[in-house]
Short mmCIF file of C-alpha atoms and ligand atoms in Angstrom, two decimals:
data_model
loop_
_atom_site.label_atom_id
_atom_site.label_comp_id
_atom_site.label_asym_id
_atom_site.label_seq_id
_atom_site.Cartn_x
_atom_site.Cartn_y
_atom_site.Cartn_z
CA MET A 1 -4.47 -9.09 -6.65
CA LYS A 2 -4.86 -12.79 -7.02
CA ILE A 3 -4.42 -14.67 -3.75
CA ASP A 4 -4.34 -18.45 -3.60
CA VAL A 5 -2.90 -21.53 -1.97
CA ILE A 6 -0.61 -23.60 -4.19
CA ARG A 7 1.40 -26.79 -3.97
CA LYS A 8 3.25 -26.61 -7.28
CA LEU A 9 5.87 -24.01 -8.00
CA PRO A 10 6.46 -22.56 -11.45
CA GLU A 11 9.85 -22.82 -13.05
CA HIS A 12 10.81 -19.23 -12.38
CA LEU A 13 10.18 -17.50 -9.14
CA ASP A 14 9.92 -13.75 -8.93
CA THR A 15 9.74 -13.02 -5.22
CA LEU A 16 9.98 -15.36 -2.30
CA ILE A 17 8.98 -14.64 1.26
CA LEU A 18 10.30 -17.06 3.83
CA MET A 19 8.66 -16.93 7.22
CA GLN A 20 10.27 -18.99 9.89
CA GLU A 21 10.00 -19.47 13.60
CA GLU A 22 13.08 -18.60 15.58
CA SER A 23 13.94 -22.16 16.53
CA GLY A 24 13.41 -23.63 13.05
CA THR A 25 15.78 -24.19 10.16
CA ILE A 26 15.53 -23.17 6.53
CA GLN A 27 15.99 -26.75 5.41
CA SER A 28 12.78 -27.74 7.07
CA VAL A 29 10.68 -25.30 5.05
CA GLU A 30 8.86 -27.30 2.44
CA TYR A 31 9.21 -26.60 -1.27
CA VAL A 32 12.01 -24.06 -1.01
CA PRO A 33 14.05 -24.84 -4.14
CA ALA A 34 17.18 -26.73 -3.11
CA GLU A 35 19.54 -24.49 -5.05
CA LEU A 36 18.41 -21.49 -2.99
CA LEU A 37 19.21 -22.99 0.39
CA SER A 38 22.91 -22.33 0.34
CA PRO A 39 22.74 -18.69 -0.87
CA ILE A 40 20.09 -18.00 1.78
CA GLU A 41 22.24 -19.56 4.48
CA THR A 42 25.27 -17.59 3.34
CA PHE A 43 23.26 -14.40 3.46
CA MET A 44 21.93 -15.24 6.91
CA LYS A 45 25.42 -15.87 8.22
CA SER A 46 26.85 -12.68 6.77
CA GLU A 47 23.98 -10.65 8.24
CA GLU A 48 23.84 -12.62 11.48
CA PHE A 49 20.16 -12.93 10.74
CA SER A 50 17.87 -14.62 13.22
CA PHE A 51 14.18 -15.34 12.79
CA SER A 52 13.20 -13.40 15.88
CA TYR A 53 9.76 -11.82 15.81
CA ALA A 54 9.30 -9.25 13.02
CA ASN A 55 12.99 -9.32 12.06
CA LEU A 56 13.12 -8.76 8.32
CA LYS A 57 15.91 -8.76 5.74
CA SER A 58 15.73 -8.85 1.98
CA PHE A 59 18.16 -9.33 -0.89
CA SER A 60 18.11 -10.04 -4.58
CA MET A 61 20.11 -12.47 -6.69
CA ILE A 62 20.23 -13.52 -10.29
CA VAL A 63 19.01 -17.03 -10.99
CA ALA A 64 18.95 -18.25 -14.59
CA LYS A 65 19.39 -14.68 -15.79
CA ARG A 66 16.38 -13.47 -13.85
CA ARG A 67 16.21 -11.40 -10.77
CA LEU A 68 14.92 -13.19 -7.73
CA ASN A 69 13.92 -11.30 -4.61
CA ILE A 70 14.20 -13.06 -1.30
CA ILE A 71 12.62 -11.76 1.87
CA LEU A 72 13.35 -13.41 5.21
CA LEU A 73 10.95 -12.72 8.02
CA GLY A 74 11.12 -13.92 11.61
CA VAL A 75 8.02 -15.25 13.28
CA GLY A 76 9.69 -15.61 16.67
CA ASP A 77 7.76 -17.90 18.95
CA LYS A 78 4.91 -19.31 16.91
CA GLU A 79 2.92 -20.04 20.07
CA ALA A 80 2.78 -16.32 20.79
CA LEU A 81 1.23 -15.46 17.43
CA THR A 82 -2.19 -13.84 17.27
CA PRO A 83 -4.20 -12.96 14.16
CA ASN A 84 -3.14 -9.35 14.58
CA LYS A 85 0.55 -10.19 14.96
CA LEU A 86 0.31 -12.34 11.85
CA ARG A 87 -1.39 -9.50 9.99
CA ASN A 88 1.45 -7.15 10.84
CA LEU A 89 4.06 -9.71 9.83
CA PHE A 90 2.41 -10.29 6.46
CA ALA A 91 2.05 -6.56 6.01
CA SER A 92 5.74 -5.85 6.51
CA ALA A 93 6.81 -8.67 4.19
CA ILE A 94 4.36 -7.72 1.47
CA ARG A 95 5.24 -4.03 1.74
CA THR A 96 8.91 -4.95 1.32
CA ALA A 97 8.03 -7.11 -1.68
CA ALA A 98 6.05 -4.27 -3.26
CA LYS A 99 8.99 -1.90 -2.77
CA MET A 100 11.18 -4.43 -4.61
CA ASN A 101 8.71 -4.26 -7.51
CA ALA A 102 7.56 -7.82 -6.95
CA ARG A 103 4.87 -9.05 -9.32
CA GLN A 104 4.34 -12.62 -8.18
CA ILE A 105 4.93 -13.26 -4.53
CA TYR A 106 5.44 -16.77 -3.17
CA LEU A 107 5.06 -17.06 0.55
CA PHE A 108 6.67 -20.04 2.27
CA PRO A 109 5.57 -20.58 5.84
CA GLY A 110 8.21 -22.33 7.86
CA PHE A 111 5.91 -22.72 10.82
CA THR A 112 2.49 -24.08 11.70
CA SER A 113 0.44 -21.50 13.45
CA THR A 114 -1.94 -21.98 16.33
CA VAL A 115 -4.17 -19.38 14.65
CA ASN A 116 -6.99 -21.29 12.95
CA ASP A 117 -7.08 -21.63 9.18
CA VAL A 118 -10.02 -19.28 8.61
CA ALA A 119 -8.39 -16.48 10.59
CA PHE A 120 -5.03 -17.23 8.97
CA GLY A 121 -6.44 -16.96 5.45
CA HIS A 122 -8.35 -13.86 6.49
CA VAL A 123 -5.34 -11.91 7.74
CA LEU A 124 -3.20 -13.09 4.85
CA ALA A 125 -5.53 -11.77 2.17
CA GLU A 126 -6.58 -8.74 4.15
CA SER A 127 -3.04 -7.55 4.86
CA ALA A 128 -1.93 -8.04 1.25
CA LEU A 129 -4.85 -6.05 -0.14
CA LEU A 130 -4.59 -3.34 2.50
CA VAL A 131 -0.86 -2.92 1.93
CA ALA A 132 -1.27 -2.83 -1.85
CA TYR A 133 -3.75 0.06 -1.64
CA ARG A 134 -2.71 3.35 -3.20
CA PHE A 135 -4.52 6.59 -3.83
CA ASP A 136 -2.73 7.79 -6.93
CA LYS A 137 -5.49 8.96 -9.27
CA TYR A 138 -4.33 12.57 -9.09
CA LEU A 139 -0.66 11.77 -9.66
CA ASN A 140 0.55 12.28 -13.19
CA SER A 141 3.98 10.93 -12.41
CA ASP A 142 4.45 7.49 -10.93
CA LYS A 143 1.23 6.34 -12.55
CA ASN A 144 2.63 3.21 -14.05
CA LYS A 145 4.29 1.95 -10.93
CA LEU A 146 3.84 -1.77 -10.86
CA PHE A 147 2.17 -3.48 -7.98
CA PRO A 148 2.04 -7.15 -7.01
CA GLU A 149 -0.27 -9.17 -9.25
CA SER A 150 -0.50 -12.24 -7.14
CA LEU A 151 0.27 -13.73 -3.78
CA HIS A 152 0.71 -17.49 -3.66
CA TYR A 153 0.75 -19.21 -0.34
CA VAL A 154 2.86 -22.31 -0.77
CA LEU A 155 1.48 -25.08 1.38
CA ASN A 156 1.52 -28.85 1.31
CA THR A 157 -2.11 -29.55 2.00
CA LYS A 158 -5.13 -30.68 0.09
CA ASN A 159 -7.48 -29.38 2.67
CA THR A 160 -7.58 -25.69 1.82
CA ARG A 161 -11.29 -25.22 2.47
CA HIS A 162 -10.94 -23.19 5.65
CA LEU A 163 -7.96 -21.24 4.40
CA ASN A 164 -9.84 -20.30 1.26
CA ARG A 165 -12.91 -19.32 3.20
CA GLY A 166 -10.70 -17.02 5.26
CA ILE A 167 -9.07 -15.59 2.15
CA LEU A 168 -12.51 -14.76 0.78
CA GLU A 169 -13.53 -13.11 4.02
CA GLY A 170 -10.25 -11.17 4.29
CA ARG A 171 -10.80 -9.89 0.78
CA ILE A 172 -14.26 -8.63 1.69
CA TYR A 173 -12.90 -6.81 4.75
CA ALA A 174 -10.03 -5.28 2.78
CA ASP A 175 -12.12 -4.23 -0.22
CA ALA A 176 -14.61 -2.50 2.05
CA THR A 177 -11.78 -0.77 3.92
CA ASN A 178 -10.17 0.36 0.69
CA LEU A 179 -13.50 1.74 -0.49
CA ALA A 180 -13.71 3.78 2.72
CA ARG A 181 -10.10 4.92 2.26
CA ASP A 182 -10.93 6.13 -1.25
CA MET A 183 -13.86 8.17 0.01
CA VAL A 184 -11.80 9.80 2.75
CA ASN A 185 -8.80 10.46 0.52
CA GLU A 186 -10.92 12.30 -2.04
CA PRO A 187 -10.50 16.02 -1.42
CA ALA A 188 -13.44 18.05 -0.20
CA ASN A 189 -13.84 19.83 -3.53
CA VAL A 190 -14.71 16.44 -5.00
CA MET A 191 -16.23 14.57 -2.06
CA THR A 192 -19.10 16.97 -1.37
CA PRO A 193 -22.19 15.91 0.59
CA ASP A 194 -23.88 15.14 -2.72
CA ALA A 195 -20.89 13.17 -3.99
CA LEU A 196 -20.77 11.20 -0.75
CA ALA A 197 -24.45 10.28 -1.21
CA GLU A 198 -23.74 9.23 -4.80
CA ALA A 199 -20.74 7.15 -3.70
CA ALA A 200 -22.94 5.44 -1.11
CA LYS A 201 -25.55 4.77 -3.80
CA ARG A 202 -22.97 3.14 -6.04
CA ALA A 203 -21.82 1.00 -3.13
CA ALA A 204 -25.43 0.04 -2.35
CA LEU A 205 -26.00 -1.07 -5.91
CA GLN A 206 -22.78 -3.02 -6.05
CA TYR A 207 -23.07 -4.74 -2.67
CA GLY A 208 -26.81 -5.13 -2.41
CA PHE A 209 -28.10 -2.98 0.42
CA THR A 210 -30.85 -0.42 0.07
CA ILE A 211 -30.38 3.31 0.27
CA GLU A 212 -32.47 6.41 0.56
CA THR A 213 -31.38 10.05 0.78
CA HIS A 214 -33.16 13.11 2.13
CA SER A 215 -32.49 16.60 0.82
CA GLN A 216 -32.77 19.92 2.63
CA ASP A 217 -36.54 20.41 2.22
CA LYS A 218 -37.31 17.07 3.75
CA LEU A 219 -34.80 17.66 6.56
CA ARG A 220 -36.56 20.94 7.36
CA ARG A 221 -39.91 19.18 7.48
CA ILE A 222 -38.69 16.58 9.94
CA LYS A 223 -36.95 19.30 11.96
CA MET A 224 -33.37 18.11 11.89
CA ASP A 225 -32.42 21.64 12.86
CA ALA A 226 -29.15 20.89 14.65
CA PHE A 227 -27.88 19.10 11.55
CA LEU A 228 -29.21 21.85 9.29
CA ALA A 229 -27.59 24.60 11.40
CA VAL A 230 -24.15 23.11 10.76
CA GLY A 231 -24.71 22.79 7.03
CA ARG A 232 -26.21 26.23 6.59
CA GLY A 233 -22.93 28.06 5.92
CA SER A 234 -22.15 26.00 2.84
CA VAL A 235 -23.50 26.50 -0.68
CA ARG A 236 -23.57 22.70 -0.90
CA GLU A 237 -26.78 21.35 0.54
CA PRO A 238 -26.70 18.82 3.34
CA LYS A 239 -27.82 15.28 2.62
CA LEU A 240 -29.09 12.63 4.98
CA ILE A 241 -28.08 9.17 3.79
CA ILE A 242 -29.98 6.15 5.09
CA MET A 243 -28.74 2.67 4.26
CA ARG A 244 -30.46 -0.55 5.28
CA PHE A 245 -29.55 -4.19 5.31
CA ASN A 246 -32.07 -6.69 6.64
CA GLY A 247 -30.12 -9.89 6.94
CA ASN A 248 -32.50 -11.36 9.47
CA PRO A 249 -35.99 -10.51 8.21
CA ASP A 250 -37.93 -13.23 10.01
CA LYS A 251 -36.49 -12.21 13.35
CA ARG A 252 -36.88 -8.49 13.16
CA GLN A 253 -36.23 -8.44 16.85
CA GLU A 254 -33.34 -6.10 16.73
CA CYS A 255 -32.11 -3.30 14.50
CA ILE A 256 -28.61 -1.99 15.03
CA ALA A 257 -27.87 1.55 13.88
CA LEU A 258 -24.45 2.62 12.65
CA VAL A 259 -24.19 6.39 12.68
CA GLY A 260 -21.17 7.97 10.97
CA LYS A 261 -20.04 11.58 11.16
CA GLY A 262 -20.17 12.95 7.64
CA LEU A 263 -18.54 16.37 7.59
CA THR A 264 -17.08 16.49 4.08
CA TYR A 265 -15.13 19.51 5.28
CA ASP A 266 -14.75 21.22 8.63
CA SER A 267 -13.37 24.76 8.50
CA GLY A 268 -14.56 25.29 12.06
CA GLY A 269 -17.17 27.79 10.90
CA TYR A 270 -17.00 31.22 12.56
CA CYS A 271 -14.81 29.67 15.26
CA ILE A 272 -12.44 29.09 12.42
CA LYS A 273 -9.57 26.67 12.70
CA THR A 274 -5.90 27.54 12.15
CA PRO A 275 -4.48 26.63 8.74
CA GLN A 276 -2.64 23.74 10.39
CA GLY A 277 -5.80 22.59 12.12
CA MET A 278 -7.78 22.73 8.88
CA VAL A 279 -5.42 21.05 6.49
CA ASN A 280 -6.71 17.51 6.99
CA MET A 281 -10.34 18.37 7.54
CA LYS A 282 -11.45 16.59 4.37
CA ASN A 283 -11.16 13.51 6.56
CA ASP A 284 -13.97 14.67 8.83
CA MET A 285 -16.25 12.19 7.06
CA GLY A 286 -14.10 9.24 8.15
CA GLY A 287 -16.93 7.96 10.35
CA ALA A 288 -19.33 8.09 7.40
CA ALA A 289 -16.86 6.18 5.24
CA ALA A 290 -16.50 3.59 8.01
CA VAL A 291 -20.23 2.89 8.21
CA ILE A 292 -20.62 2.82 4.41
CA GLY A 293 -17.68 0.41 4.17
CA ALA A 294 -19.12 -1.75 6.93
CA MET A 295 -22.47 -1.89 5.09
CA CYS A 296 -20.63 -3.20 2.01
CA ALA A 297 -18.87 -5.92 3.98
CA ILE A 298 -21.98 -6.88 5.94
CA SER A 299 -24.06 -7.25 2.77
CA SER A 300 -21.27 -9.08 0.98
CA MET A 301 -21.19 -11.66 3.75
CA LYS A 302 -24.96 -11.64 4.08
CA LEU A 303 -24.69 -11.47 7.85
CA LYS A 304 -27.85 -12.42 9.69
CA VAL A 305 -28.31 -9.02 11.26
CA ASN A 306 -30.57 -6.05 10.66
CA VAL A 307 -28.56 -2.89 10.26
CA VAL A 308 -29.39 0.68 9.40
CA ALA A 309 -26.58 3.12 8.71
CA ILE A 310 -27.16 6.85 8.94
CA VAL A 311 -24.92 9.62 7.66
CA ALA A 312 -25.73 13.28 8.09
CA ALA A 313 -23.50 14.69 5.36
CA CYS A 314 -22.69 18.40 5.24
CA GLU A 315 -19.92 20.98 5.23
CA ASN A 316 -19.01 23.33 8.09
CA MET A 317 -18.30 26.62 6.32
CA ILE A 318 -18.56 30.37 6.75
CA SER A 319 -21.07 32.61 5.00
CA GLY A 320 -23.55 35.38 5.70
CA ASP A 321 -26.00 32.70 6.72
CA ALA A 322 -23.73 30.38 8.67
CA TYR A 323 -24.63 29.55 12.27
CA ARG A 324 -23.09 31.68 15.00
CA THR A 325 -21.88 31.27 18.53
CA GLY A 326 -24.66 32.08 20.96
CA ASP A 327 -27.30 30.64 18.64
CA ILE A 328 -29.79 28.39 20.36
CA ILE A 329 -30.96 25.57 18.17
CA THR A 330 -33.66 23.02 18.77
CA SER A 331 -32.50 19.52 17.91
CA MET A 332 -34.82 17.00 16.26
CA ALA A 333 -35.25 15.38 19.67
CA GLY A 334 -36.57 18.69 21.04
CA LYS A 335 -33.61 19.37 23.31
CA THR A 336 -32.30 22.91 22.93
CA ILE A 337 -28.59 23.52 22.43
CA GLU A 338 -26.61 26.70 23.04
CA VAL A 339 -23.82 26.99 20.48
CA ILE A 340 -20.65 27.90 22.35
CA ASN A 341 -18.29 26.89 19.57
CA THR A 342 -19.19 26.41 15.88
CA ASP A 343 -16.22 24.05 15.58
CA ALA A 344 -17.98 21.53 17.84
CA GLU A 345 -20.24 20.76 14.89
CA GLY A 346 -19.94 17.00 14.70
CA ARG A 347 -22.05 16.33 17.77
CA LEU A 348 -24.80 18.60 16.38
CA THR A 349 -25.06 16.55 13.22
CA LEU A 350 -24.76 13.29 15.15
CA CYS A 351 -27.39 14.05 17.78
CA ASP A 352 -29.99 14.50 15.06
CA ALA A 353 -28.76 11.46 13.16
CA ILE A 354 -28.98 9.34 16.32
CA HIS A 355 -32.45 10.62 17.07
CA TYR A 356 -33.48 9.89 13.50
CA ALA A 357 -32.18 6.32 13.85
CA ILE A 358 -34.28 5.76 16.97
CA GLU A 359 -37.45 7.59 15.95
CA LYS A 360 -37.69 6.85 12.24
CA GLU A 361 -35.76 3.61 11.89
CA HIS A 362 -36.66 2.10 15.26
CA ALA A 363 -33.06 1.32 16.08
CA ASP A 364 -32.63 -0.76 19.25
CA ARG A 365 -28.89 -0.26 19.57
CA ILE A 366 -26.57 2.46 18.38
CA VAL A 367 -22.94 2.67 17.42
CA ASP A 368 -21.67 6.06 16.35
CA ILE A 369 -18.26 6.58 14.85
CA ALA A 370 -16.78 10.01 14.33
CA THR A 371 -13.64 12.10 13.91
CA LEU A 372 -15.07 14.04 16.79
CA THR A 373 -12.47 15.66 19.02
CA GLY A 374 -8.88 16.85 19.06
CA ALA A 375 -9.09 15.91 22.73
CA ALA A 376 -9.24 12.22 21.78
CA VAL A 377 -6.00 12.73 19.86
CA ALA A 378 -4.46 14.53 22.83
CA ALA A 379 -5.48 11.70 25.16
CA LEU A 380 -4.59 8.65 23.07
CA GLY A 381 -2.46 9.83 20.16
CA ASN A 382 -2.90 8.16 16.80
CA GLN A 383 -2.75 4.52 17.89
CA PHE A 384 -6.02 4.15 19.77
CA SER A 385 -9.59 5.22 19.10
CA ALA A 386 -11.48 6.45 22.16
CA VAL A 387 -14.70 4.76 23.20
CA VAL A 388 -17.52 5.97 25.42
CA THR A 389 -20.45 3.69 26.20
CA ASN A 390 -23.49 3.22 28.40
CA ASN A 391 -23.25 -0.56 28.10
CA ASP A 392 -20.08 -2.32 29.23
CA ALA A 393 -21.28 -5.75 28.11
CA TRP A 394 -21.62 -4.57 24.53
CA LEU A 395 -18.24 -2.85 24.77
CA GLU A 396 -16.73 -6.26 25.58
CA GLN A 397 -18.04 -7.48 22.22
CA LEU A 398 -16.49 -4.47 20.50
CA LYS A 399 -13.19 -5.18 22.23
CA THR A 400 -13.23 -8.76 20.95
CA ALA A 401 -13.94 -7.52 17.43
CA ALA A 402 -11.28 -4.82 17.60
CA SER A 403 -8.62 -7.11 18.96
CA PHE A 404 -9.17 -9.45 16.02
CA THR A 405 -9.02 -6.64 13.46
CA GLY A 406 -6.11 -4.91 15.17
CA GLU A 407 -7.92 -1.60 15.50
CA ASN A 408 -7.01 -0.47 19.01
CA ILE A 409 -9.70 1.02 21.21
CA TRP A 410 -9.62 2.43 24.73
CA GLN A 411 -12.56 3.25 26.94
CA LEU A 412 -12.83 6.70 28.48
CA PRO A 413 -14.66 7.15 31.78
CA ALA A 414 -18.13 8.57 31.25
CA HIS A 415 -18.81 9.38 34.85
CA ASP A 416 -22.04 11.32 35.39
CA GLU A 417 -20.24 14.18 37.14
CA TYR A 418 -18.69 15.25 33.84
CA LYS A 419 -22.18 16.13 32.65
CA GLU A 420 -22.06 19.30 34.78
CA LEU A 421 -19.71 20.72 32.16
CA LEU A 422 -22.44 20.65 29.52
CA LYS A 423 -24.97 22.64 31.56
CA SER A 424 -26.23 25.86 30.00
CA ASP A 425 -28.08 28.65 31.80
CA ILE A 426 -30.38 29.30 28.87
CA ALA A 427 -30.72 25.99 27.01
CA ASP A 428 -30.87 22.27 27.79
CA LEU A 429 -27.25 21.74 26.75
CA LYS A 430 -24.14 23.59 25.63
CA ASN A 431 -22.39 22.15 22.61
CA VAL A 432 -19.00 22.18 24.35
CA GLY A 433 -17.93 21.31 27.86
CA GLY A 434 -14.84 23.50 28.03
CA PRO A 435 -11.16 22.65 27.76
CA MET A 436 -11.11 19.66 30.09
CA GLY A 437 -11.97 16.08 29.14
CA GLY A 438 -13.17 17.13 25.70
CA ALA A 439 -13.47 13.61 24.29
CA ILE A 440 -15.56 12.59 27.31
CA THR A 441 -17.92 15.56 27.27
CA ALA A 442 -18.41 15.11 23.52
CA GLY A 443 -19.45 11.53 24.24
CA LEU A 444 -21.72 12.56 27.08
CA PHE A 445 -23.37 15.14 24.84
CA LEU A 446 -24.31 12.33 22.45
CA ARG A 447 -25.43 10.10 25.30
CA GLU A 448 -28.22 12.63 25.94
CA PHE A 449 -29.77 11.51 22.65
CA VAL A 450 -29.57 7.71 22.81
CA GLN A 451 -32.42 7.37 25.32
CA ASP A 452 -32.18 3.97 27.01
CA LYS A 453 -30.56 2.20 24.06
CA PRO A 454 -27.26 0.36 24.35
CA TRP A 455 -24.74 2.70 22.77
CA LEU A 456 -21.10 2.72 21.71
CA HIS A 457 -19.36 5.90 20.68
CA ILE A 458 -16.05 5.58 18.82
CA ASP A 459 -13.92 8.71 18.41
CA ILE A 460 -11.53 8.12 15.50
CA ALA A 461 -10.09 11.66 15.28
CA GLY A 462 -6.59 10.27 15.92
CA THR A 463 -6.81 7.07 13.93
CA ALA A 464 -8.57 7.97 10.69
CA LEU A 465 -5.45 9.31 9.03
CA LYS A 466 -1.74 8.43 8.89
CA ASP A 467 0.90 11.00 7.97
CA LYS A 468 3.20 8.17 6.94
CA GLU A 469 2.75 4.53 6.04
CA SER A 470 2.99 1.93 8.77
CA GLY A 471 1.85 -1.69 9.12
CA ILE A 472 -1.20 -2.26 6.95
CA ASN A 473 -1.75 1.46 6.51
CA PRO A 474 -0.58 3.66 3.67
CA TYR A 475 -0.11 7.42 3.84
CA GLY A 476 -3.55 9.04 4.19
CA ALA A 477 -6.84 7.46 5.15
CA THR A 478 -6.73 4.25 7.16
CA GLY A 479 -10.35 3.19 6.72
CA VAL A 480 -10.43 2.64 10.48
CA GLY A 481 -13.72 1.28 11.78
CA VAL A 482 -14.83 -0.68 8.72
CA ARG A 483 -13.37 -3.95 9.88
CA MET A 484 -14.08 -3.39 13.55
CA LEU A 485 -17.77 -2.69 12.90
CA THR A 486 -18.07 -5.59 10.49
CA SER A 487 -16.48 -7.92 12.98
CA LEU A 488 -18.71 -6.61 15.79
CA LEU A 489 -21.81 -7.36 13.75
CA LYS A 490 -20.47 -10.73 12.70
CA GLY A 491 -20.19 -11.54 16.39
CA MET A 492 -23.83 -10.56 16.89
CA GLU A 493 -25.34 -12.82 14.20
N1 BES B 1 -13.35 17.45 13.30
C1 BES B 1 -12.89 18.04 14.50
C2 BES B 1 -12.08 17.09 15.37
C3 BES B 1 -10.75 16.64 14.82
C4 BES B 1 -9.59 17.22 15.26
C5 BES B 1 -10.66 15.58 13.96
C6 BES B 1 -8.37 16.80 14.81
C7 BES B 1 -9.43 15.14 13.49
C8 BES B 1 -8.29 15.74 13.92
C9 BES B 1 -14.08 18.51 15.34
O1 BES B 1 -15.17 18.94 14.64
C10 BES B 1 -13.61 19.67 16.16
O2 BES B 1 -13.29 20.67 15.59
N2 BES B 1 -13.59 19.51 17.46
C11 BES B 1 -13.19 20.54 18.34
C12 BES B 1 -14.17 20.58 19.46
C13 BES B 1 -13.96 21.74 20.40
C14 BES B 1 -14.31 23.03 19.72
C15 BES B 1 -14.81 21.52 21.60
C16 BES B 1 -11.79 20.21 18.84
O3 BES B 1 -11.52 19.06 19.13
O4 BES B 1 -10.96 21.12 18.90
MN1 MN B 2 -15.06 21.00 14.16
ZN1 ZN B 3 -15.41 18.20 12.76
#
């Protein structure tokens, strides 16, 4: 989709979005063709339309034998706008336009925002590209459905430098998110551990970060036995994917590790899930997709940070050789783990991946992101991702990033007393802490492997997938985490 800022309108308009603050008037919106003012006002009167926040109405009319779509959208009090509110406003208008089969969208802003031009351009482009995303490659019908070709922001200014910089940045964020969505939406029969590694390689080539993968033999040699135990039930071999971006080579003072859970499918193993619990488990690599997407965006923007991303990709399946409950496995870090539940597999792959990041890649800080627990969904529903940390100062930075990108996060208490729940009589740790506080104990399990490094754990079990479209998100994968991680690292340049 082409996105630009224009001052000259073509002769024929296809779709018009009019955004207006509640106290303003249509007449004051620049460039709106004079002959449209009276039909718009008539429509507003008949509908008793007011430009209160997020109020939206649309209609079509014939002008010079062509159909013209008009979308009215209330901004409410422009002083109360934030980048995220703007993003949601744009999203609802552009989604409406797409549903009206708009090809060229002209957006008329009847307000001047207190959001700065870079952020404004960013959320404009980002929302348009995120809303226009579809995963339709397996649909034989509906294939030729038209989608918007262009979005023109109609503005009377010569100084579009900051807006355009924001548009560029928003496009990078959205493209990376859509790449992650694609990976998650692919079914598990296609997106195997191998295929995930290949997809990451293609992304590395395209965006300019380096990548290395380790196969089973190598993983055995370096004793990633917790990771290997989870993958053992599948005929598809596990793959460790290591991606690096050194944006600050002369100051190699700090390397930040992004560790993403990469279960391409989670049947639960011998502690098998119910059919209902299993149906969406192709999305159990949503954390992996988030870190791969973030690597793309980070390299695109050439951020001055050193980042390594680690994905331990495998499938949790059942077979004669799958791991069992009661098994005691020795993690790469040397800590022994009693397997109480084979469905608590994510933390077993992550604890080795985290240890790998520290030992082999010399990571100084760690963020892990994972569709880790149903308990996080029970606690926060599908609007907030749960966060556990050992470093509140760093969490503040994540909060700033997440509030800009509109990806809601909420901290869970990681009080030491909860650790009792992970005590085993015969090993260093149990892999589950029982029915209470499951999202917390999962986090505390991982904390055992981060040593003294600042660490953020983001549980996206509730937020990685939508069962119906809303805001910037379509049905299916949201790509949650890509923009939040990118923005976090941008703030750490
Ligand atoms: N991948 C699941 C968590 C999940 C649940 C993600 C729902 C998305 C939606 C994870 O591997 C899992 O099965 N967790 C168990 C842990 C339990 C056995 C301690 C869970 O949450 O039930
Ligand atoms: Mn599981
Ligand atoms: Zn899982």
